[in-house]
Coordinates of C-alpha atoms and ligand atoms in Angstrom, one line a residue:
M16 CA 20.1 17.5 49.3
I17 CA 17.8 14.1 50.4
T18 CA 13.8 14.7 50.0
R19 CA 11.3 12.8 52.5
M20 CA 8.2 11.5 51.0
S21 CA 7.3 11.2 54.1
S22 CA 7.1 14.5 54.5
L23 CA 6.9 15.7 50.4
F24 CA 4.1 17.4 49.6
L25 CA 3.4 15.1 47.1
R26 CA 0.1 12.7 46.5
T27 CA 0.2 10.8 43.5
L28 CA -3.4 9.4 41.8
R29 CA -4.1 6.0 40.9
E30 CA -7.0 7.4 38.4
D31 CA -6.7 9.2 34.8
P32 CA -7.6 13.1 35.6
A33 CA -10.7 12.9 33.0
D34 CA -9.6 16.2 31.3
A35 CA -6.5 14.4 30.1
E36 CA -6.3 14.2 26.2
V37 CA -2.7 13.3 26.3
P38 CA 0.1 11.3 27.9
S39 CA 2.0 14.0 29.7
H40 CA -0.7 16.2 30.7
R41 CA -2.0 12.6 32.1
L42 CA 1.3 11.6 33.7
L43 CA 2.0 14.8 35.1
V44 CA -1.0 15.0 37.1
R45 CA -1.2 11.6 38.3
A46 CA 2.2 11.6 39.3
G47 CA 1.4 14.8 41.6
Y48 CA 4.0 17.2 39.5
V49 CA 1.2 19.9 37.6
R50 CA -2.2 20.5 39.1
R51 CA -5.1 22.4 37.0
V52 CA -6.1 26.0 38.3
A53 CA -7.9 27.0 35.2
P54 CA -8.2 26.5 31.4
G55 CA -4.1 26.6 31.1
G56 CA -3.8 27.7 34.0
Y57 CA -1.6 24.9 36.0
S58 CA 0.7 25.1 39.3
W59 CA 3.5 23.4 40.1
L60 CA 4.4 21.1 43.5
P61 CA 7.5 19.8 44.3
L62 CA 9.2 17.3 41.5
G63 CA 6.8 19.9 38.7
L64 CA 9.0 22.8 39.7
K65 CA 12.2 20.9 40.3
V66 CA 11.8 19.2 36.3
L67 CA 10.7 23.0 35.6
R68 CA 13.6 24.8 37.3
N69 CA 16.2 21.8 35.6
V70 CA 15.2 22.4 32.3
E71 CA 15.5 26.6 33.3
R72 CA 18.9 26.0 34.5
I73 CA 20.0 24.3 31.2
V74 CA 18.4 27.3 28.2
R75 CA 19.7 29.6 30.9
E76 CA 23.6 28.1 30.8
E77 CA 23.4 27.8 26.9
M78 CA 22.4 30.9 26.7
D79 CA 24.4 32.4 28.7
A80 CA 27.1 31.0 26.8
M81 CA 26.9 32.2 23.7
G82 CA 26.8 36.1 25.2
A83 CA 23.0 37.0 26.0
Q84 CA 22.3 38.6 29.2
E85 CA 19.3 37.9 31.0
I86 CA 17.1 40.9 31.9
Q87 CA 13.1 40.9 33.8
F88 CA 10.5 42.6 32.3
P89 CA 6.5 42.8 34.3
A90 CA 3.6 41.2 32.4
L91 CA 1.8 43.3 33.0
L92 CA 2.2 46.4 30.8
P93 CA 1.1 49.0 29.6
R94 CA -0.8 49.4 26.2
E95 CA 1.0 52.9 24.7
P96 CA 3.9 50.4 22.8
Y97 CA 1.5 47.5 21.6
E98 CA -0.5 51.0 19.6
A99 CA 2.2 52.1 18.7
T100 CA 3.3 48.5 16.7
G101 CA -0.2 48.0 15.9
R102 CA -0.4 44.4 18.0
W103 CA -3.1 46.5 20.5
T104 CA -5.2 45.1 17.7
E105 CA -3.4 42.3 15.3
Y106 CA -3.7 40.0 18.8
G107 CA -7.1 39.8 18.7
D108 CA -8.6 38.1 21.5
N109 CA -5.3 35.9 22.3
L110 CA -4.6 38.8 24.7
F111 CA -5.5 40.0 28.1
R112 CA -6.3 42.8 27.9
L113 CA -7.0 45.3 31.2
K114 CA -8.1 48.1 33.1
D115 CA -5.8 49.5 36.0
R116 CA -8.0 52.1 38.9
K117 CA -7.6 55.0 36.6
K118 CA -9.0 53.6 34.1
A119 CA -6.2 53.5 31.6
D120 CA -5.5 50.1 29.8
Y121 CA -2.9 47.5 30.4
L122 CA -2.2 44.1 28.8
L123 CA -0.8 41.0 30.4
G124 CA 2.8 40.4 27.8
P125 CA 2.4 37.3 25.0
T126 CA 5.7 38.0 23.8
H127 CA 8.1 41.4 24.6
E128 CA 9.1 42.8 21.4
E129 CA 8.3 46.3 22.1
L130 CA 9.6 45.8 25.2
F131 CA 13.3 44.8 24.8
A132 CA 13.5 48.2 21.4
L133 CA 12.2 50.3 23.7
T134 CA 14.8 49.3 26.3
V135 CA 17.8 49.3 23.3
K136 CA 16.5 52.2 21.8
G137 CA 16.9 54.4 26.0
E138 CA 20.0 53.2 26.3
Y139 CA 22.2 52.4 23.7
S140 CA 23.8 55.4 21.2
S141 CA 26.0 54.2 19.2
Y142 CA 27.4 52.4 16.4
K143 CA 29.7 50.4 18.4
D144 CA 27.2 50.1 21.6
Y145 CA 25.7 46.9 19.4
P146 CA 25.8 43.7 18.5
V147 CA 23.8 42.9 21.6
I148 CA 21.4 40.1 22.8
L149 CA 19.3 40.7 25.7
Y150 CA 16.4 38.0 26.7
Q151 CA 14.1 37.1 29.7
I152 CA 13.1 33.5 31.3
Q153 CA 9.4 35.1 32.1
T154 CA 5.8 34.0 32.6
K155 CA 3.8 34.6 29.8
Y156 CA 0.0 35.3 29.4
R157 CA -2.0 34.4 26.1
D158 CA -5.9 33.8 26.2
E159 CA -5.8 31.4 24.0
A160 CA -8.3 30.2 22.0
R161 CA -8.2 26.0 23.0
P162 CA -6.2 25.4 25.7
R163 CA -4.3 21.8 25.8
A164 CA -2.8 18.7 27.3
G165 CA -2.4 20.5 30.8
I166 CA 1.2 22.8 30.0
L167 CA 1.7 22.0 26.8
R168 CA -0.9 25.3 25.8
G169 CA -1.6 26.8 28.6
R170 CA -2.7 30.4 29.2
E171 CA -0.2 31.6 31.4
F172 CA 3.4 29.7 30.7
L173 CA 6.6 30.3 31.2
M174 CA 9.0 31.2 27.5
K175 CA 12.5 31.6 28.0
D176 CA 12.5 35.4 25.0
S177 CA 15.1 36.8 23.2
Y178 CA 16.2 39.4 20.7
S179 CA 19.0 40.8 19.2
F180 CA 19.9 44.1 17.8
D181 CA 22.3 43.8 15.2
L182 CA 23.3 47.5 13.0
D183 CA 23.3 45.0 9.6
D184 CA 22.0 42.3 8.2
A185 CA 25.3 40.0 7.6
G186 CA 25.1 40.8 11.7
L187 CA 21.4 39.5 12.1
V188 CA 21.7 36.5 10.2
N189 CA 25.5 36.5 12.7
S190 CA 22.5 36.5 16.1
Y191 CA 20.7 34.1 14.7
N192 CA 22.9 31.3 14.2
L193 CA 24.5 31.9 17.3
H194 CA 20.7 31.2 19.1
R195 CA 20.3 28.6 16.1
D196 CA 24.1 26.2 17.7
A197 CA 22.2 27.9 20.9
Y198 CA 18.4 26.3 20.5
I199 CA 20.3 23.0 19.1
K200 CA 22.6 22.6 22.7
I201 CA 19.4 23.1 24.8
F202 CA 17.0 20.3 22.7
D203 CA 20.2 18.1 22.7
R204 CA 21.1 18.2 26.4
L205 CA 17.3 18.1 27.5
G206 CA 17.5 14.5 25.6
I207 CA 14.4 15.5 23.1
S208 CA 14.1 14.3 19.5
Y209 CA 13.0 17.5 17.3
V210 CA 13.6 18.9 14.1
I211 CA 14.6 22.0 12.7
V212 CA 11.4 23.2 9.8
S213 CA 12.0 26.3 7.7
A214 CA 8.7 28.3 9.3
M215 CA 8.1 30.2 5.7
S216 CA 8.2 29.4 2.6
G217 CA 10.9 32.7 0.1
A218 CA 6.8 33.0 -1.4
M219 CA 5.5 35.3 1.6
G220 CA 9.1 37.2 1.6
G221 CA 9.5 36.6 5.0
S222 CA 12.9 36.8 5.9
A223 CA 14.5 33.8 7.7
S224 CA 12.1 31.6 10.4
E225 CA 12.7 28.4 11.7
E226 CA 10.9 26.0 13.9
F227 CA 12.1 24.1 16.6
L228 CA 10.0 20.1 16.3
A229 CA 9.7 17.7 19.2
E230 CA 8.4 14.9 17.7
A231 CA 5.2 13.6 19.4
E232 CA 1.9 11.8 17.6
T233 CA -0.2 14.2 19.6
G234 CA 1.5 17.4 18.1
E235 CA -0.3 19.7 16.9
D236 CA 2.2 21.2 14.3
T237 CA 1.9 19.0 11.1
F238 CA 5.5 18.8 8.7
V239 CA 6.3 16.4 6.4
R240 CA 10.0 15.3 5.8
S241 CA 11.8 14.0 2.9
T242 CA 12.4 10.1 2.6
E243 CA 16.3 10.4 1.2
S244 CA 17.6 14.3 2.4
G245 CA 17.9 16.0 5.6
F246 CA 14.6 18.3 4.0
A247 CA 11.6 18.6 6.9
A248 CA 9.0 22.0 6.2
N249 CA 6.2 23.1 8.2
V250 CA 3.4 22.2 6.3
E251 CA 2.7 26.5 5.3
A252 CA 6.1 26.4 4.2
V253 CA 6.4 23.4 1.2
V254 CA 6.7 25.1 -2.1
T255 CA 5.4 23.2 -4.7
P256 CA 8.2 21.9 -7.4
A257 CA 6.7 23.3 -10.9
P258 CA 6.7 20.8 -13.5
P259 CA 8.9 22.4 -17.1
A260 CA 6.0 24.4 -19.0
Q261 CA 5.3 22.8 -22.6
S262 CA 4.2 24.6 -25.5
T263 CA 1.2 25.3 -26.8
A264 CA 1.4 24.8 -30.4
D265 CA 0.7 21.3 -30.3
K266 CA -2.0 21.5 -27.8
P267 CA -5.7 20.7 -29.5
A268 CA -8.4 23.4 -29.3
A269 CA -10.2 24.2 -26.0
Q270 CA -13.6 22.3 -26.3
V271 CA -17.1 23.3 -24.0
H272 CA -19.1 19.9 -23.7
H273 CA -21.7 19.7 -22.1
T274 CA -21.5 17.8 -18.4
P275 CA -25.2 17.6 -17.2
D276 CA -25.0 17.1 -13.6
T277 CA -21.7 16.9 -12.9
P278 CA -21.5 19.0 -10.0
T279 CA -18.5 16.9 -8.3
I280 CA -15.2 15.9 -9.7
E281 CA -15.8 12.6 -9.0
T282 CA -19.1 12.9 -11.2
L283 CA -17.3 14.8 -13.9
V284 CA -14.2 12.7 -14.6
D285 CA -16.4 9.4 -15.4
F286 CA -18.3 11.4 -16.8
L287 CA -15.4 12.2 -19.2
N288 CA -14.7 8.3 -19.1
A289 CA -17.6 8.3 -21.0
A290 CA -18.0 10.5 -23.8
G291 CA -15.8 8.9 -26.1
L292 CA -12.7 11.2 -26.1
G293 CA -10.2 9.0 -26.7
R294 CA -8.0 9.1 -23.7
T295 CA -9.0 8.7 -19.8
F296 CA -9.1 11.6 -17.5
T297 CA -8.3 11.8 -14.3
A298 CA -9.4 14.4 -11.2
A299 CA -5.5 15.4 -11.7
D300 CA -5.9 16.5 -15.5
T301 CA -9.7 18.7 -13.7
L302 CA -8.8 22.3 -12.2
K303 CA -11.1 23.3 -9.2
N304 CA -11.3 26.8 -9.1
V305 CA -12.6 27.8 -5.3
M306 CA -13.7 31.3 -4.2
V307 CA -12.6 32.9 -0.5
K308 CA -12.5 36.4 -0.2
T309 CA -9.1 38.1 1.7
R310 CA -9.3 41.6 3.4
A311 CA -5.9 43.4 3.6
P312 CA -4.7 44.8 7.5
G313 CA -6.7 47.6 7.9
E314 CA -8.7 47.7 5.1
D315 CA -13.3 47.2 5.2
K316 CA -13.9 45.7 1.5
W317 CA -13.6 42.3 1.3
Q318 CA -11.4 41.0 -2.6
L319 CA -12.6 38.2 -4.4
L320 CA -9.9 36.1 -5.1
A321 CA -9.7 32.6 -6.6
V322 CA -7.5 29.6 -6.0
G323 CA -7.1 27.1 -9.2
V324 CA -6.0 24.2 -7.7
P325 CA -6.0 20.5 -9.7
G326 CA -8.9 18.8 -8.5
D327 CA -7.3 15.7 -6.9
R328 CA -6.8 17.7 -4.1
E329 CA -8.2 20.3 -1.8
V330 CA -7.3 24.3 -0.7
D331 CA -5.8 23.8 1.6
F332 CA -5.8 26.4 4.4
K333 CA -4.2 26.9 6.7
R334 CA -1.5 27.3 3.6
L335 CA -4.2 29.3 1.5
E336 CA -3.8 31.5 5.3
A337 CA 0.4 31.9 5.1
A338 CA 0.0 33.0 2.0
V339 CA -1.9 35.2 1.6
T340 CA -0.9 36.8 4.8
P341 CA -1.3 39.3 6.7
A342 CA -4.1 39.6 4.7
D343 CA -7.8 37.7 5.6
V344 CA -9.1 35.2 4.5
A345 CA -12.4 33.5 4.5
I346 CA -15.3 31.4 2.4
L347 CA -17.4 33.1 0.1
E348 CA -20.8 33.0 1.0
E349 CA -24.1 32.9 -0.2
A350 CA -24.5 36.6 -0.1
D351 CA -21.3 36.9 -2.2
F352 CA -22.2 34.2 -4.6
A353 CA -25.6 36.4 -4.9
A354 CA -23.4 39.6 -5.7
N355 CA -21.3 38.2 -7.7
P356 CA -24.3 36.6 -10.5
F357 CA -21.1 35.3 -13.3
L358 CA -20.4 33.0 -10.9
V359 CA -21.8 29.8 -11.5
K360 CA -20.9 27.1 -8.6
G361 CA -19.6 24.2 -9.3
Y362 CA -18.9 25.3 -13.3
I363 CA -16.3 28.4 -12.5
G364 CA -13.8 28.5 -15.3
P365 CA -10.6 30.5 -15.5
K366 CA -12.8 33.4 -18.1
A367 CA -15.3 34.4 -15.9
L368 CA -12.6 35.0 -13.8
Q369 CA -10.4 37.6 -16.0
N370 CA -13.2 39.1 -17.9
N371 CA -14.7 40.0 -13.8
G372 CA -11.9 41.5 -13.1
V373 CA -10.8 38.9 -10.0
R374 CA -7.8 37.8 -9.3
Y375 CA -7.0 34.3 -10.2
L376 CA -4.7 32.9 -8.5
V377 CA -3.4 29.1 -9.4
D378 CA -1.3 26.3 -7.9
P379 CA 2.4 26.3 -9.6
R380 CA 1.9 23.2 -11.3
V381 CA -0.4 25.1 -13.6
V382 CA 2.3 26.1 -16.1
T383 CA 2.0 27.3 -19.4
G384 CA 1.1 24.1 -21.9
T385 CA -0.4 22.6 -19.5
A386 CA -4.1 21.2 -20.3
W387 CA -6.7 21.2 -18.3
V388 CA -10.8 20.9 -17.9
T389 CA -12.5 23.6 -16.3
G390 CA -16.3 24.8 -15.7
A391 CA -17.0 26.8 -19.1
D392 CA -19.3 29.4 -16.5
K393 CA -22.5 28.1 -17.2
A394 CA -24.6 25.2 -15.3
D395 CA -23.6 22.0 -16.4
H396 CA -21.3 23.1 -18.7
H397 CA -17.1 22.2 -18.4
V398 CA -14.0 23.1 -20.9
V399 CA -11.8 20.6 -22.1
D400 CA -7.8 21.4 -22.8
L401 CA -7.8 25.1 -21.6
V402 CA -4.4 25.2 -22.1
A403 CA -2.5 27.8 -19.5
G404 CA -0.5 30.5 -21.2
R405 CA -3.1 29.9 -25.0
D406 CA -6.4 30.1 -23.5
F407 CA -5.7 31.9 -19.7
T408 CA -3.4 33.8 -18.3
P409 CA -3.3 33.7 -14.4
D410 CA -2.8 36.3 -12.1
G411 CA 0.2 34.7 -10.5
T412 CA 0.7 31.2 -8.7
I413 CA 0.1 30.6 -5.4
E414 CA 1.2 27.6 -2.0
A415 CA -2.3 26.0 -2.0
A416 CA -2.8 23.3 -2.3
E417 CA -2.8 20.4 -0.1
V418 CA 0.5 18.9 0.0
R419 CA 0.6 15.1 0.8
A420 CA 2.7 12.3 1.3
G421 CA 4.5 10.9 -2.0
D422 CA 4.5 14.7 -2.9
P423 CA 8.3 15.0 -4.7
S424 CA 10.0 16.6 -2.4
P425 CA 11.0 20.2 -2.9
D426 CA 14.9 19.7 -2.8
G427 CA 14.2 17.2 -5.2
R428 CA 15.8 14.8 -3.2
G429 CA 13.2 11.8 -2.4
T430 CA 9.6 12.2 -1.7
L431 CA 7.5 13.7 1.8
V432 CA 5.7 11.4 4.7
A433 CA 3.7 13.5 6.7
A434 CA 4.6 13.2 10.7
R435 CA 3.8 15.5 13.7
G436 CA 5.1 18.0 15.9
I437 CA 5.0 20.3 19.2
E438 CA 5.9 23.1 18.8
V439 CA 9.3 24.1 21.4
G440 CA 11.1 26.8 20.0
H441 CA 10.9 29.8 17.2
I442 CA 13.9 31.4 15.2
F443 CA 13.4 34.4 13.7
Q444 CA 14.5 37.3 11.3
L445 CA 12.3 40.3 12.4
G446 CA 14.3 43.6 10.5
R447 CA 13.1 46.4 11.1
K448 CA 9.7 46.7 11.7
Y449 CA 9.9 47.0 15.6
A450 CA 12.6 49.7 15.9
D451 CA 11.3 51.7 12.9
A452 CA 7.7 51.8 14.8
F453 CA 10.3 52.9 17.8
A454 CA 12.9 54.3 14.7
L455 CA 15.2 52.8 16.6
D456 CA 18.7 53.7 15.6
A457 CA 23.0 54.0 16.0
L458 CA 25.0 57.0 15.5
G459 CA 27.3 55.8 12.8
A460 CA 30.9 56.1 12.5
D461 CA 30.1 59.2 10.0
S462 CA 26.9 60.4 12.1
K463 CA 24.0 59.5 10.1
P464 CA 21.7 56.6 11.3
I465 CA 21.5 53.8 11.7
R466 CA 18.7 51.6 11.1
I467 CA 18.9 48.2 13.8
T468 CA 17.6 45.4 13.0
M469 CA 16.4 42.2 14.9
G470 CA 15.7 39.0 15.8
S471 CA 13.4 37.5 17.6
Y472 CA 13.5 33.9 19.5
G473 CA 11.4 31.3 21.4
I474 CA 11.5 28.7 23.8
G475 CA 9.0 26.8 25.7
V476 CA 10.5 26.0 28.4
S477 CA 7.2 24.7 30.7
R478 CA 5.9 23.6 27.7
L479 CA 9.4 21.2 27.3
V480 CA 8.5 19.6 30.4
A481 CA 5.4 18.4 28.9
V482 CA 7.3 17.7 25.3
I483 CA 10.4 15.5 27.4
A484 CA 7.5 14.0 29.5
E485 CA 5.8 13.1 25.7
Q486 CA 8.6 11.5 24.5
S487 CA 9.6 9.5 27.8
H488 CA 7.4 7.8 29.8
D489 CA 5.7 4.0 29.7
E490 CA 2.4 2.3 30.3
H491 CA 3.9 2.9 34.1
G492 CA 4.8 6.8 34.3
L493 CA 7.4 9.7 33.3
V494 CA 10.6 8.3 32.8
W495 CA 12.9 11.7 32.9
P496 CA 16.9 12.4 31.3
R497 CA 18.8 12.9 33.6
A498 CA 19.3 16.3 32.7
V499 CA 17.0 17.7 34.2
S500 CA 14.9 14.4 36.7
P501 CA 13.8 15.8 39.6
A502 CA 16.2 13.7 41.5
D503 CA 19.6 11.8 41.1
V504 CA 18.2 8.7 43.0
H505 CA 14.9 7.3 44.2
I506 CA 15.3 4.5 47.1
V507 CA 12.4 3.0 47.9
I508 CA 13.4 1.3 52.0
A509 CA 11.0 -2.0 51.7
G510 CA 10.6 -3.4 54.7
K511 CA 9.6 -2.3 58.2
D512 CA 12.8 -3.7 60.0
D513 CA 14.9 -1.1 61.4
A514 CA 18.2 -1.9 60.0
V515 CA 16.6 -1.4 56.1
R516 CA 15.8 1.8 56.8
A517 CA 18.9 2.6 58.9
G518 CA 21.1 0.9 55.4
G519 CA 18.4 3.1 53.8
E520 CA 19.4 6.4 55.4
R521 CA 23.4 5.5 55.3
L522 CA 22.4 5.1 51.3
A523 CA 20.6 8.4 51.5
A524 CA 23.0 10.5 53.6
E525 CA 26.5 8.8 51.2
L526 CA 24.7 10.0 48.3
D527 CA 24.5 13.7 49.7
E528 CA 27.6 14.0 50.9
A529 CA 28.3 13.1 47.8
G530 CA 26.2 15.8 46.0
L531 CA 23.4 14.1 44.7
S532 CA 20.2 14.8 44.9
V533 CA 18.1 12.0 46.6
L534 CA 14.2 11.0 47.3
L535 CA 14.2 8.8 49.9
D536 CA 10.6 6.8 50.2
D537 CA 11.1 5.9 54.4
R538 CA 6.5 6.0 54.5
T539 CA 5.4 3.2 56.0
A540 CA 3.1 2.4 52.9
T541 CA 3.8 -1.0 51.1
P542 CA 6.4 -2.1 49.3
G543 CA 3.7 -2.2 46.3
V544 CA 2.9 0.9 46.8
K545 CA 6.4 2.4 46.7
F546 CA 7.0 0.6 43.6
A547 CA 4.4 1.6 41.5
D548 CA 5.0 5.0 42.8
A549 CA 8.8 5.3 41.8
E550 CA 8.1 3.6 38.3
L551 CA 5.2 6.8 38.6
V552 CA 7.5 9.5 39.5
G553 CA 9.7 8.6 37.2
V554 CA 12.6 9.1 38.6
P555 CA 15.8 7.3 36.5
T556 CA 18.0 4.8 38.7
I557 CA 15.7 3.8 41.7
V558 CA 17.1 1.5 44.7
V559 CA 15.0 -0.7 46.2
V560 CA 16.6 -1.5 49.6
G561 CA 15.4 -4.7 51.1
R562 CA 15.6 -7.9 52.0
G563 CA 18.7 -8.1 50.4
L564 CA 20.5 -6.0 52.3
A565 CA 20.9 -8.6 55.4
S566 CA 22.9 -10.4 52.2
G567 CA 24.7 -7.6 52.2
V568 CA 23.1 -5.8 48.7
V569 CA 20.7 -3.5 47.5
E570 CA 19.0 -3.5 43.7
V571 CA 19.5 -1.0 41.4
K572 CA 17.7 -0.4 38.8
D573 CA 17.3 1.3 35.6
R574 CA 14.3 3.0 34.8
A575 CA 13.9 3.2 31.0
T576 CA 14.7 -0.4 30.7
G577 CA 13.4 -1.8 33.3
E578 CA 17.2 -3.3 34.2
R579 CA 17.9 -4.4 37.3
T580 CA 21.8 -5.8 39.0
E581 CA 22.7 -5.8 42.5
V582 CA 24.9 -4.5 44.0
A583 CA 27.3 -4.6 47.0
V584 CA 25.8 -2.4 50.0
D585 CA 29.7 -0.6 50.8
D586 CA 30.0 -0.2 47.0
A587 CA 26.3 1.0 46.4
A588 CA 27.1 5.0 47.0
S589 CA 30.6 5.0 44.2
H590 CA 28.5 2.8 41.8
L591 CA 25.3 5.3 41.8
V592 CA 27.8 8.6 41.6
A593 CA 30.1 7.3 38.6
L594 CA 26.1 5.9 37.0
T595 CA 24.2 9.4 37.6
R596 CA 27.6 12.0 36.5
R597 CA 28.0 9.8 33.2
Ligands
ATP606 P1 1.5 27.7 18.8 O1 1.7 27.4 17.0 O2 2.2 26.4 19.6 O3 1.3 28.5 19.4 P2 4.0 30.1 18.3 O4 3.7 30.1 17.6 O5 1.8 31.0 19.1 O6 3.8 28.7 19.0 P3 5.8 31.7 19.7 O7 4.9 33.3 19.7 O8 6.5 31.2 19.4 O9 4.3 30.4 19.8 O10 6.5 31.3 21.1 C1 7.4 30.6 21.5 C2 7.5 29.7 21.8 O11 6.5 29.7 23.2 C3 6.6 28.8 21.3 O12 7.9 27.2 20.8 C4 6.4 27.4 22.6 O13 7.0 26.6 22.3 C5 5.6 28.1 23.7 N1 4.6 28.2 23.5 C6 4.1 29.3 22.3 N2 2.9 29.6 23.4 C7 2.8 28.7 24.1 C8 1.5 28.3 25.4 N3 0.1 28.5 25.0 N4 1.6 27.1 26.2 C9 2.9 27.0 26.6 N5 3.5 27.3 25.5 C10 4.0 27.9 24.5
MG607 MG1 0.6 30.3 19.5

């Protein structure tokens, strides 16, 4: 196919859009791929739509190849199925809710577990029907709190979502692995660099779940990786290696010290080191008790929770949230302190917590036999050598302390370094939550019902266009990998005379004949404008038909490397076919 720039619905921009924070957003707008319609709402112009369709095609091919079957649901959905699973409310403000003319409640689908479960229940009844994997590539709606970076985080976006239905756990694992393999093929074909991170810690009791994160400095997700092994994980999923328990017998007795003016860890450490206690203290020797409150789903009442972490670390709120989910968690307010006068701000210790029945969870480093400096539950007082397992017994451990570069890798090999990424895919062993909500059963060989177990798997199709742009661009513009480029070859007719124009047209026709897609710059613009646009648009191979034609050559330029080669015009078509088919 030949796309002529003279008539293409495309206007490139010389200036960056004012609202663009990241390169992909800036370039996709400047190169005329997308245009903003509303916060988190973008239209796809011809070149953008071609890239989007290419991504979609690769996703579809690999889904079909693994045996998944494509179906399509409406985006406009009735409330009832989402009411049945509690997600009508659980989704909170992220859900677009609306009413029809009869005042019935509807929503715009953010993800479709309910509908897939109901549909399978409607069609299948026997164990012989299973397993089955269904998918769709469909527009999703989420009223994101912070739509961001153009199509990276939209409120309307294209997602591939698939769902597996199996009779038993082994089947679910198999369906999960099929997806994992297909995702690797998809992201490899798209040419992105990514890591697979475990998304949930075992402590949460969740079943297997992994995220595919495209590496990008501009990413919103932070993850850590080991310097020495392939270990990579979301910060929320990092499990702190616990040191071995120690004997409590040889530890000095706990002593309360008057420590005036030491409300912070820093002032406390300075005070202790100046107090002549015969050893040096660091912030890591102190135990900081951070007060929060949690609320279980469906409950009105908040419960106090004390989180004990080594004083050299902050509580990471996202880790804390992940650790207590599905409960909500919030910081204590003044009123909470006022209602619980045993909490002496700045001097909270394990004693008062335990005497007053406050749930007390500590960092995994607080093992039996470790001695701590912590609050003595009295203003201006701390206790030194309070020994875990002897002087206090926490209710359990919690992964809430920040993870830092240099921490040991949970797999015991190397240390952790921090990196940033953008989530492009998520695979998740759901289990029976949705099957339970809808009583999705298969009749077994023994005529007994078998509760189906599900997996759910997503890929951000439209987000991937931005992710590829994020990973593949330079100061002049976009640089598409061949697999998704809006054209195979971009021919620039650089010159006004008829011979040059005819030469460009002829080459375009030959390439078209050979099955290549050609973007032909046949405009009357100056060569300078055309070259700049070619760089901006980012087709991986640019052919300049210009002055050289008189001596029988055209110039072939590699957009990524900038490398230029002169090719005899008679060989140009076969050269380009070979190049693009490589
Ligand atoms: P995120 O943490 O980025 O909000 P999520 O956990 O909400 O993602 P899922 O519900 O697992 O994402 O959705 C599956 C995939 O859809 C994600 O991996 C991501 O690639 C894509 N996606 C999710 N939200 C958006 C959005 N607002 N805009 C574009 N793509 C999105
Ligand atoms: Mg989200």
